[in-house]
Every structure is written in structure tokens, then in C-alpha cells.
Coordinates of C-alpha atoms and ligand atoms in Angstrom, one line a residue:
X1 CA -49.9 -162.5 117.4
X2 CA -47.7 -163.0 115.0
X3 CA -46.3 -159.7 113.8
X4 CA -47.2 -159.9 110.5
X5 CA -50.8 -160.8 111.5
X6 CA -50.6 -157.5 113.3
X7 CA -49.8 -155.5 111.0
X8 CA -51.8 -157.2 108.2
X9 CA -55.0 -156.5 111.4
X10 CA -53.5 -152.6 111.2
X11 CA -53.6 -152.2 107.2
X12 CA -57.0 -152.6 107.0
X13 CA -56.8 -149.9 109.9
X14 CA -55.5 -147.6 107.4
X15 CA -51.7 -147.8 109.3
X16 CA -49.6 -145.8 107.1
X17 CA -46.0 -146.9 105.5
X18 CA -42.9 -144.8 105.2
X19 CA -42.9 -144.0 102.1
X20 CA -46.9 -142.7 102.4
X21 CA -45.3 -139.9 105.2
X22 CA -42.9 -139.2 103.5
X23 CA -44.6 -138.1 100.5
X24 CA -48.3 -136.6 101.4
X25 CA -47.4 -135.7 104.9
X26 CA -43.7 -134.5 105.0
X27 CA -43.0 -133.6 101.2
X28 CA -46.6 -132.0 101.0
X29 CA -47.3 -130.1 104.0
X30 CA -43.7 -129.3 105.1
X31 CA -42.1 -127.1 103.0
X32 CA -38.0 -127.4 103.7
X33 CA -37.4 -123.9 104.7
X34 CA -39.7 -124.6 107.6
X35 CA -38.5 -127.9 108.6
X36 CA -34.8 -125.8 109.9
X37 CA -37.5 -123.9 112.6
X38 CA -38.0 -127.0 113.9
X39 CA -34.9 -129.1 113.4
X40 CA -32.3 -127.2 115.8
X41 CA -33.7 -127.0 119.3
X42 CA -32.8 -124.0 120.1
X43 CA -34.7 -121.6 117.1
X44 CA -37.7 -124.0 117.9
X45 CA -37.2 -122.6 121.7
X46 CA -37.1 -119.6 120.8
X47 CA -40.2 -119.3 118.6
X48 CA -42.3 -121.1 121.2
X49 CA -41.2 -118.3 123.7
X50 CA -42.4 -115.6 121.9
X51 CA -45.6 -116.9 121.2
X52 CA -45.6 -117.6 125.3
X53 CA -45.8 -121.9 124.7
X54 CA -44.0 -123.1 128.0
X55 CA -40.5 -124.7 128.2
X56 CA -38.0 -126.0 129.8
X57 CA -35.7 -123.2 131.0
X58 CA -32.4 -123.0 128.9
X59 CA -29.6 -122.6 131.1
X60 CA -27.0 -122.7 128.5
X61 CA -26.4 -123.1 124.8
X62 CA -22.5 -124.1 123.8
X63 CA -21.6 -123.0 120.3
X64 CA -17.5 -123.1 119.8
X65 CA -15.1 -124.8 122.4
X66 CA -15.0 -121.4 123.6
X67 CA -18.5 -121.7 124.9
X68 CA -17.1 -124.4 127.0
X69 CA -15.4 -122.3 130.1
X70 CA -18.8 -121.5 131.4
X71 CA -19.7 -125.5 131.2
X72 CA -19.1 -126.2 135.1
X73 CA -21.2 -123.3 136.5
X74 CA -24.2 -124.6 133.8
X75 CA -24.1 -127.9 135.4
X76 CA -24.0 -127.0 138.9
X77 CA -27.5 -127.0 139.1
X78 CA -29.2 -128.3 142.2
X79 CA -31.8 -129.9 140.9
X80 CA -30.0 -131.2 138.0
X81 CA -30.0 -130.5 134.2
X82 CA -29.9 -131.8 130.7
X83 CA -27.5 -131.9 128.3
X84 CA -28.8 -132.5 124.6
X85 CA -27.4 -132.2 120.8
X86 CA -29.3 -128.4 118.6
X87 CA -30.0 -131.1 116.1
X88 CA -30.5 -134.6 117.8
X89 CA -33.3 -136.9 117.3
X90 CA -34.5 -140.0 119.0
X91 CA -32.8 -139.6 122.5
X92 CA -29.0 -139.7 120.9
X93 CA -26.9 -137.6 122.8
X94 CA -29.1 -136.5 125.2
X95 CA -28.0 -136.9 129.4
X96 CA -30.3 -136.3 131.6
X97 CA -28.1 -135.4 135.5
X98 CA -30.3 -135.5 138.5
X99 CA -28.2 -133.4 140.1
X100 CA -24.4 -132.6 141.4
X101 CA -22.8 -135.0 144.2
X102 CA -19.7 -135.9 145.9
X103 CA -17.0 -136.4 142.9
X104 CA -19.2 -135.4 139.6
X105 CA -22.8 -136.0 138.5
X106 CA -25.7 -138.1 139.6
X107 CA -27.2 -139.8 135.7
X108 CA -30.2 -140.2 135.6
X109 CA -29.8 -144.3 135.7
X110 CA -27.9 -143.8 139.1
X111 CA -24.8 -144.0 138.3
X112 CA -22.2 -141.5 139.1
X113 CA -20.2 -139.2 136.2
X114 CA -16.9 -136.9 136.2
X115 CA -17.5 -133.7 134.9
X116 CA -14.5 -134.7 132.3
X117 CA -16.6 -137.1 130.6
X118 CA -19.5 -134.2 130.4
X119 CA -16.8 -132.2 129.1
X120 CA -16.4 -134.9 126.4
X121 CA -19.6 -135.8 126.1
X122 CA -20.6 -132.1 125.2
X123 CA -16.8 -131.7 122.7
X124 CA -18.5 -134.9 120.9
X125 CA -21.7 -133.0 120.7
X126 CA -20.0 -130.2 118.8
X127 CA -18.3 -132.3 116.8
X128 CA -21.1 -133.4 115.4
X129 CA -21.3 -136.7 116.7
X130 CA -25.5 -136.5 117.2
X131 CA -26.4 -133.8 114.9
X132 CA -28.1 -134.9 110.8
X133 CA -25.6 -135.2 108.5
X134 CA -22.5 -134.7 111.1
X135 CA -22.8 -131.4 110.6
X136 CA -21.1 -129.0 113.5
X137 CA -23.6 -128.8 115.8
X138 CA -24.2 -126.7 119.8
X139 CA -25.3 -128.0 122.9
X140 CA -28.5 -127.6 125.0
X141 CA -27.8 -127.5 128.9
X142 CA -31.6 -127.4 130.0
X143 CA -33.2 -126.9 132.8
X144 CA -34.0 -131.0 133.9
X145 CA -37.9 -131.3 134.7
X146 CA -39.2 -133.0 137.6
X147 CA -42.0 -135.2 136.7
X148 CA -45.2 -134.5 138.1
X149 CA -46.1 -138.0 140.6
X150 CA -48.9 -139.0 138.2
X151 CA -46.5 -141.6 135.9
X152 CA -45.2 -142.7 139.0
X153 CA -46.5 -146.4 138.9
X154 CA -45.6 -146.8 135.6
X155 CA -42.4 -145.1 134.8
X156 CA -38.8 -146.3 135.3
X157 CA -36.1 -143.0 136.6
X158 CA -37.0 -140.6 133.6
X159 CA -39.1 -138.1 132.5
X160 CA -42.5 -139.2 130.3
X161 CA -43.3 -137.7 127.5
X162 CA -46.6 -136.9 125.4
X163 CA -46.2 -136.7 122.1
X164 CA -49.2 -135.2 119.3
X165 CA -49.9 -135.5 116.2
X166 CA -50.8 -132.1 114.3
X167 CA -52.5 -132.4 110.8
X168 CA -52.7 -129.2 109.2
X169 CA -53.5 -127.5 112.7
X170 CA -55.4 -130.0 113.4
X171 CA -54.8 -132.6 116.8
X172 CA -55.5 -136.4 115.8
X173 CA -54.3 -138.6 117.7
X174 CA -51.5 -139.0 120.8
X175 CA -49.9 -141.3 122.5
X176 CA -47.9 -141.4 126.3
X177 CA -44.5 -142.4 125.8
X178 CA -42.2 -143.5 128.9
X179 CA -39.4 -144.0 130.7
X180 CA -37.8 -148.1 131.0
X181 CA -34.8 -149.4 132.4
X182 CA -33.8 -149.8 129.2
X183 CA -34.4 -146.4 128.2
X184 CA -31.5 -144.3 130.1
X185 CA -34.2 -141.4 131.4
X186 CA -36.0 -141.0 128.0
X187 CA -38.9 -142.1 126.7
X188 CA -38.1 -142.4 122.7
X189 CA -39.4 -145.7 121.8
X190 CA -35.7 -146.3 120.0
X191 CA -34.3 -146.5 123.4
X192 CA -36.7 -148.9 124.8
X193 CA -39.4 -146.3 126.0
X194 CA -42.9 -148.0 126.7
X195 CA -45.2 -145.8 124.3
X196 CA -49.3 -145.9 125.0
X197 CA -52.2 -144.9 123.2
X198 CA -54.1 -141.7 124.2
X199 CA -58.2 -141.2 124.0
X200 CA -57.9 -137.5 122.5
X201 CA -61.1 -136.8 123.3
X202 CA -60.4 -137.5 127.3
X203 CA -56.8 -137.9 127.8
X204 CA -56.9 -141.3 129.0
X205 CA -54.7 -144.1 128.4
X206 CA -55.4 -146.7 126.4
X207 CA -52.8 -149.9 125.8
X208 CA -49.3 -150.1 125.4
X209 CA -46.1 -150.9 122.7
X210 CA -42.6 -151.8 124.0
X211 CA -40.3 -152.8 121.0
X212 CA -42.9 -152.9 118.2
X213 CA -44.6 -155.7 120.4
X214 CA -48.0 -155.0 122.5
X215 CA -48.3 -155.0 126.1
X216 CA -50.8 -154.1 128.3
X217 CA -48.2 -153.6 131.9
X218 CA -45.1 -151.5 132.5
X219 CA -42.2 -153.7 132.1
X220 CA -40.1 -152.9 135.3
X221 CA -43.4 -151.4 137.7
X222 CA -45.4 -154.2 136.2
X223 CA -48.1 -152.2 136.6
X224 CA -50.5 -151.4 134.2
X225 CA -51.2 -149.4 131.8
X226 CA -54.4 -148.4 131.2
X227 CA -57.0 -145.6 132.7
X228 CA -54.8 -143.0 133.4
X229 CA -55.6 -140.0 133.3
X230 CA -53.0 -137.3 132.0
X231 CA -53.3 -134.3 133.4
X232 CA -53.5 -130.8 132.0
X233 CA -55.0 -132.4 128.7
X234 CA -56.9 -129.9 126.9
X235 CA -53.9 -127.5 127.5
X236 CA -51.7 -129.6 125.7
X237 CA -54.3 -130.1 122.8
X238 CA -53.5 -126.2 123.0
X239 CA -49.9 -126.2 123.1
X240 CA -49.4 -128.7 120.3
X241 CA -52.2 -126.6 118.0
X242 CA -50.5 -123.5 118.6
X243 CA -47.2 -125.1 117.6
X244 CA -48.5 -125.0 113.9
X245 CA -49.4 -121.8 114.2
X246 CA -45.5 -120.3 115.5
X247 CA -43.3 -122.8 112.9
X248 CA -46.8 -123.0 109.5
X249 CA -45.4 -127.3 109.0
X250 CA -48.4 -128.9 108.1
X251 CA -47.5 -131.9 109.7
X252 CA -45.9 -132.1 113.2
X253 CA -45.1 -134.2 116.3
X254 CA -45.3 -132.0 119.1
X255 CA -43.7 -133.2 122.2
X256 CA -44.8 -132.6 125.9
X257 CA -43.3 -132.9 129.0
X258 CA -45.2 -132.1 132.9
X259 CA -43.2 -130.4 135.2
X260 CA -44.3 -130.6 138.9
X261 CA -44.2 -126.8 139.2
X262 CA -44.5 -125.6 136.0
X263 CA -47.6 -128.0 134.2
X264 CA -47.1 -128.8 130.6
X265 CA -43.4 -127.7 128.7
X266 CA -43.0 -127.9 125.3
X267 CA -39.6 -130.1 124.9
X268 CA -39.5 -130.1 120.8
X269 CA -41.2 -130.3 117.5
X270 CA -40.9 -132.7 114.7
X271 CA -41.0 -132.8 111.4
X272 CA -41.0 -135.9 110.3
X273 CA -42.6 -137.8 113.7
X274 CA -42.2 -141.7 113.8
X275 CA -45.4 -144.4 112.8
X276 CA -45.0 -146.3 115.9
X277 CA -48.2 -143.9 117.2
X278 CA -50.6 -145.8 114.9
X279 CA -49.3 -149.2 116.9
X280 CA -49.7 -147.3 120.3
X281 CA -52.9 -146.5 119.6
X282 CA -53.8 -149.9 117.6
X283 CA -55.1 -147.5 114.7
X284 CA -53.1 -146.4 111.9
X285 CA -52.8 -142.5 110.7
X286 CA -55.1 -142.9 107.5
X287 CA -58.5 -142.1 108.3
X288 CA -57.7 -139.2 111.1
X289 CA -56.0 -137.6 108.2
X290 CA -57.7 -138.0 105.5
X291 CA -61.0 -136.2 106.4
X292 CA -58.4 -133.0 107.5
X293 CA -56.8 -133.2 104.1
X294 CA -60.1 -132.7 102.6
X295 CA -60.8 -129.7 104.6
X296 CA -60.0 -126.4 104.7
X297 CA -58.6 -125.5 107.6
X298 CA -57.3 -122.2 107.4
X299 CA -60.2 -120.3 109.1
X300 CA -60.6 -122.0 111.8
X301 CA -59.1 -121.0 115.4
X302 CA -57.3 -123.2 117.5
X303 CA -60.0 -124.6 119.7
X304 CA -61.8 -124.9 116.5
X305 CA -59.5 -127.3 115.1
X306 CA -59.1 -129.0 118.6
X307 CA -63.1 -130.0 118.6
X308 CA -62.4 -130.9 114.2
X309 CA -59.6 -133.1 115.7
X310 CA -61.6 -134.7 118.8
X311 CA -64.6 -135.2 116.3
X312 CA -62.7 -138.0 113.8
X313 CA -61.1 -139.1 116.6
X314 CA -64.5 -140.2 118.0
X315 CA -66.2 -141.5 114.7
X316 CA -63.1 -143.5 114.0
X317 CA -62.6 -145.6 117.4
X318 CA -66.6 -145.7 117.8
X319 CA -66.4 -147.9 114.5
X320 CA -66.1 -151.8 114.8
X321 CA -63.1 -153.1 114.9
X322 CA -62.0 -155.4 111.9
X323 CA -61.1 -158.7 113.4
X324 CA -57.5 -159.3 114.4
X325 CA -56.4 -162.5 111.9
Ligands
ADP401 N1 -35.5 -130.8 130.4 C1 -35.3 -132.1 130.5 N2 -35.6 -132.9 131.6 C2 -35.7 -133.8 131.8 N3 -35.5 -135.3 130.7 C3 -36.2 -134.7 129.2 C4 -35.0 -133.4 129.1 N4 -35.9 -132.9 127.9 C5 -35.4 -134.5 127.5 N5 -35.5 -135.7 128.5 C6 -35.6 -136.8 128.2 O1 -35.2 -136.8 127.0 C7 -36.2 -137.2 125.6 C8 -35.9 -137.3 124.5 O2 -35.8 -135.9 124.1 P1 -36.3 -134.4 123.3 O3 -36.2 -133.3 123.4 O4 -38.2 -134.8 122.9 O5 -35.0 -135.1 121.8 P2 -35.4 -136.1 120.6 O6 -35.1 -135.1 119.6 O7 -33.3 -137.0 120.8 O8 -36.4 -137.1 120.9 C9 -37.4 -136.6 127.0 O9 -38.8 -137.7 126.1 C10 -37.2 -136.8 127.7 O10 -38.0 -138.7 128.3
MG402 MG1 -38.1 -136.3 121.1

């Protein structure tokens, strides 16, 4: 099927474009003053912790060059760390370090990196190389998440994450994102990660996509992407819907990872989540969103909002699918 055919097919499924997302969702549902709560990952982390939503432990926050003095101590963690720009996005500027090794540190892709190179990387983060608008930034040093074995067959050297889209507190669509050899330990789709649609009612994987093309096996492991049960599914839906209560953002994408010991952890929140989730789910956002926009969700509690989102999902996905062109 050509890309054009696929897009036409998806359009019939209520696919939303960037313009409509920006006007109807971001501008309508996300007041600017609230967006700063999620643009900076250190602020999001603090909010989440206050609300008892578990996150990866923050080892250190480096704000200026004087903060660099403790860098070595922060990096010398047996199980590794992730270094990330506080105001970064799409996986840019993130380095996942497996742990210290002789003469340096081991990166997620297996290569060795010297302390001096990591120092230089952090200085680049501080200078704003990866931040929105190039403004000076802070660097987060975070414990490395060690992912649960369930995704071993379908990931390559990195941590898969689960993206859940939440509209007015109602979770409506979700996908699992898997790292690949291309994506360098990160699960971001722009970095070459694989997106796999999830059944919102059960948390079981469906089919996948990579670089906007539809796939059904993982490009590196060649194992089938569908039929995998994401563990802790109900807990993750609860974390995502509570992220709405904490931030007030009417349109958000919650990124959640599963640590083998700690269970689900909230990585970050996005106030402008991307639209590729529609390709991963072979379904547009519109039919899932429309019923939520037409409903007053303010009187519903978290469990009611989850049930509402699942009911919409069920009704949309049991309707006969239009034939692909
Ligand atoms: N603490 C961590 N441990 C291991 N991998 C991580 C960690 N933090 C991020 N990653 C990897 O990097 C990806 C992007 O991280 P995220 O915090 O969502 O930043 P971004 O805003 O750039 O998407 C995640 O999907 C995950 O694969
Ligand atoms: Mg992310």
C-alpha cells in the first residue's frame, strides 16, 4: 500500500492533522501558563512526586557551570544513569549510560565514552543546544530505568516506553514504543523507535510502525509485535489520568516506563504529543476525542474517566473498518 493510499484510508478513520491538533487541542485545552509545568522535566517530576505518582529518581540537577563540580559523583552509579536536557524533546540530547567501566562509561549502544566527553555533553545541554528556542537549560541526571523482561523479545538495547494520550482527563489512545538499533537506547519515534498500537481496554499490543511505515515484526529481533500484554496496565492508565489532575492540561501525552523492580514510573508529560500514534493504532484520534469534547468530564473521578475512555475505544474499534484504498 502506498503512503498516499494509507493516509487516505486513515483519513476515513478520523485522522487528525497538525493544524487541527494545534487549534482544537493544544490552543483550546492547554493554557500557556500550564504548559511550563511540563516543558521543564524537573518541574514535572516535582509535581508528580507531590501527587505520589512514581518517577525515576533524580540524582542531580545541574543548573550552571558551578554545578558541574559534582558531575563525576553523580555519574558514578553502578546501574547507570540517564543524562537529559530539562527542556528537551523527541529524545534529543539524552544519553543513556549503562554504568561506569574501565576508563569511562558504557553507553546503551555498547560503546565506551570518556568522562571528558560526558562533561562536554552536559555543557552543551547547559548552553541550550537541545532546549526549546535555544535558551540556556539545566541538565537532569536521573537513575537509569532497568526495564522489565516482558519486552526482551521486541526491544533492542534500551527502555521501551508507553505513551498514553489523555483528553480532559480521559485516556483515549495508547501505544508502546520500542527502541531499535537505530534509536540509540531511546524509544522516540523520530529517533527510529517502533510504535505499537495498544488495546486501551486490555493493554495488549496490536500492530506496529517505524518511520511512518507499517510493520508487524521488530526490525532487529524479527519477533512479532502483536499479542504482548503490557503489565501494570490499570495502574498506568491511573497514572496518566492523574497527570491531568496534577497539571490541568486538557490535552497531554504521558510517557511511562516500567522498571523491573519499581514497576511503572512516569518519565515525562508532553503538552503537544505527536500524531504518529494514529498510524500505530491504524486509527485517527477524532472519533476517540469527539465524545470527550462533547462531555463535561469535570464531575467524573479518575476511575470513571478511565471507564469512559475504554468505552469509547471499544465502540470505535468494534465498528467495521473502512476498506483500505
Ligand atoms: N532514566 C532513564 N533510563 C533509561 N532510559 C531512559 C531514561 N529516561 C529516558 N530514557 C529513554 O529516552 C527516551 C526519551 O525520554 P523522555 O524523558 O521521554 O524525553 P523526551 O522528551 O526527549 O522524549 C525514553 O523513551 C527512554 O527510552
Ligand atoms: Mg518522551
